[in-house]
PDB file of C-alpha atoms in Angstrom:
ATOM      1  CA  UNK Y   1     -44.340   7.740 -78.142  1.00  0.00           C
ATOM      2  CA  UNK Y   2     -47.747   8.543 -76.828  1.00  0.00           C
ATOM      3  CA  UNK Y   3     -46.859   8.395 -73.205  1.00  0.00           C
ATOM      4  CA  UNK Y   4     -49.681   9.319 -71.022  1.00  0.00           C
ATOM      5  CA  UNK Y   5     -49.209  11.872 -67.834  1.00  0.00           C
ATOM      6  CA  UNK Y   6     -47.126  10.787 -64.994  1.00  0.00           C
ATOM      7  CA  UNK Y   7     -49.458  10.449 -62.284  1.00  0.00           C
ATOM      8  CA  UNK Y   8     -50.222  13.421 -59.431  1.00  0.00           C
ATOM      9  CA  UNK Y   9     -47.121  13.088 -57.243  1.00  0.00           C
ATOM     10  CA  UNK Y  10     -45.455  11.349 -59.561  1.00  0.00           C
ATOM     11  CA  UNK Y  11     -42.672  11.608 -62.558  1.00  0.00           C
ATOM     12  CA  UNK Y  12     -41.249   9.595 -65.006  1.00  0.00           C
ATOM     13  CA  UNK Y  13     -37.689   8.576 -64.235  1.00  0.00           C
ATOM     14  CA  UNK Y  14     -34.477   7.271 -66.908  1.00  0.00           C
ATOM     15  CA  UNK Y  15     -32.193   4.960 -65.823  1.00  0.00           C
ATOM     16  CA  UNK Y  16     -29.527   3.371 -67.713  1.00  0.00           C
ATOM     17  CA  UNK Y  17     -28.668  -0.144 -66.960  1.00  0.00           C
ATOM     18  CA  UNK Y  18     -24.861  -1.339 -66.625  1.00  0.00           C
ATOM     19  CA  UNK Y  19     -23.709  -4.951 -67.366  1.00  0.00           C
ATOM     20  CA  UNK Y  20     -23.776  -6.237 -64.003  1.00  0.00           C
ATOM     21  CA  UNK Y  21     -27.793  -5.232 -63.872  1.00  0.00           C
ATOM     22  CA  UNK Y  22     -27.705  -2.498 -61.752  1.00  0.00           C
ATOM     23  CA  UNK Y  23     -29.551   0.542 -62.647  1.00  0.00           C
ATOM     24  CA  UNK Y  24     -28.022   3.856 -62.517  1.00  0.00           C
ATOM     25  CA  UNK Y  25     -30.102   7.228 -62.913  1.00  0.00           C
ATOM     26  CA  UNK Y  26     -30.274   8.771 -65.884  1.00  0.00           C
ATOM     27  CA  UNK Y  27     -32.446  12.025 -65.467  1.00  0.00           C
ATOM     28  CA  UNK Y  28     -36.345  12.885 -65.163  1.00  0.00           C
ATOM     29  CA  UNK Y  29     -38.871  12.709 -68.109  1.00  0.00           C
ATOM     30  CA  UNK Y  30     -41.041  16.022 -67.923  1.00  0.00           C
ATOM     31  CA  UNK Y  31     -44.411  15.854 -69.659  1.00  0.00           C
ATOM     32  CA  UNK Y  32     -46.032  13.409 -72.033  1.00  0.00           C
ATOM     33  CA  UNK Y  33     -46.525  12.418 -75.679  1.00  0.00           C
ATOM     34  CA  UNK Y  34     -43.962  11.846 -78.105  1.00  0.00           C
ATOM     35  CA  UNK Y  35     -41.088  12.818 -76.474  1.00  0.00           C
ATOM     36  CA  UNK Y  36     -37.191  12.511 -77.186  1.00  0.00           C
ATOM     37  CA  UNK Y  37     -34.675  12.754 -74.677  1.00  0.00           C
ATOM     38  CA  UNK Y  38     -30.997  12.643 -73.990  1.00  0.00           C
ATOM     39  CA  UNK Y  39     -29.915  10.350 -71.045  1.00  0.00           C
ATOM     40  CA  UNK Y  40     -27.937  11.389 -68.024  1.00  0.00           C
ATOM     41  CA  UNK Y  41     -24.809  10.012 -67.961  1.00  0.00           C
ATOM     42  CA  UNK Y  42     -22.025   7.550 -69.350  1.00  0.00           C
ATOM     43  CA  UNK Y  43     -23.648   4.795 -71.672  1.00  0.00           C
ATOM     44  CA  UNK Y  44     -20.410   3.232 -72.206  1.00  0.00           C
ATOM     45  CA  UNK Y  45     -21.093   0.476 -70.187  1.00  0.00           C
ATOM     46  CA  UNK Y  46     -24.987   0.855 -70.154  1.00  0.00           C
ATOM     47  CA  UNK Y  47     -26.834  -2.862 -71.583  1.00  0.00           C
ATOM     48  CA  UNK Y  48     -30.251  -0.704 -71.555  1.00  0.00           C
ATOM     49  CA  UNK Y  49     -32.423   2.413 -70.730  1.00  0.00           C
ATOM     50  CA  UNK Y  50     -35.306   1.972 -68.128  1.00  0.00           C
ATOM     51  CA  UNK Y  51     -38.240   4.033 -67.351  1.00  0.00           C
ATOM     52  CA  UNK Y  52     -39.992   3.927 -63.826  1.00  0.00           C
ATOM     53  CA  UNK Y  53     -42.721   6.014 -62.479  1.00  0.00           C
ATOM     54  CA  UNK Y  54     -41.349   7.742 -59.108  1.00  0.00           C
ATOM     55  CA  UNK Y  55     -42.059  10.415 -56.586  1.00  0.00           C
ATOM     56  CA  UNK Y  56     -42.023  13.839 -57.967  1.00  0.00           C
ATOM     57  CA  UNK Y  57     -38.084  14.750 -57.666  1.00  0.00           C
ATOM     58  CA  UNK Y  58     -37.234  11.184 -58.460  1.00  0.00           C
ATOM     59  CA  UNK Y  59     -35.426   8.026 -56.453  1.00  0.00           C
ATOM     60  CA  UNK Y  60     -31.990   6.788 -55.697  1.00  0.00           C
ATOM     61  CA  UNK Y  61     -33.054   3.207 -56.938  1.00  0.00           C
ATOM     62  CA  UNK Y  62     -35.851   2.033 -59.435  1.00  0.00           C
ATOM     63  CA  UNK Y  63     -39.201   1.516 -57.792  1.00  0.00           C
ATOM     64  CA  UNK Y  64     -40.999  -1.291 -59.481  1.00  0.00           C
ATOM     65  CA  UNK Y  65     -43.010  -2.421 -61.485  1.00  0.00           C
ATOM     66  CA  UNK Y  66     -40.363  -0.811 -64.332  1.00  0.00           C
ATOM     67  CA  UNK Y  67     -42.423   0.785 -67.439  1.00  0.00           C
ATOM     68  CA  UNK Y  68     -40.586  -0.335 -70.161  1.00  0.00           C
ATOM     69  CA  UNK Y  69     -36.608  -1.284 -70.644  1.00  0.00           C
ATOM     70  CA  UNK Y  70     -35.277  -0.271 -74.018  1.00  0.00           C
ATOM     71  CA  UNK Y  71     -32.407  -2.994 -74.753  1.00  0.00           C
ATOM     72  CA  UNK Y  72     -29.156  -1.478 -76.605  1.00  0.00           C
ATOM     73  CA  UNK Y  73     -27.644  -3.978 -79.774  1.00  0.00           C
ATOM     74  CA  UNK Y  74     -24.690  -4.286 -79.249  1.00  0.00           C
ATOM     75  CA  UNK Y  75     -21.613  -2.735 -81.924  1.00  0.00           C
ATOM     76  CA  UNK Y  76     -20.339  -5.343 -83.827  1.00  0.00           C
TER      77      UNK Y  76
END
């Protein structure tokens, strides 16, 4: 909630991280504000989400520093 603007040039980026740590894209985040979203993607294997800040159009990888990581609890 109450995510500010991307900067010019720039967009928000989802990424869903597997269990051997690498990051995997999960889709652009258009706009600001409280915003839900649906990730791009299998989560089966996904530990966390990730959010970056990237050039408009988005990247293959995760640019740093990362904006926030949401962990996922594991089912038990």
């Amino acid at each position: 909630s109450h995510l500010p603007s991307a900067p010019v040039g720039k967009t928000y980026q989802l990424w869903l991280q597997n269990r051997a740590g690498h990051m995997i894209d999960a889709g652009l985040l258009r706009g600001s504000g409280n915003r839900a979203v649906v990730l791009r993607g299998d989560a089966s294997d996904a530990t966390a989400a990730g959010i970056t800040v990237e050039p408009a159009g988005g990247s293959e990888t995760p640019s740093l520093p990362v904006v926030a990581v949401i962990e996922f609890e594991k089912a038990t």
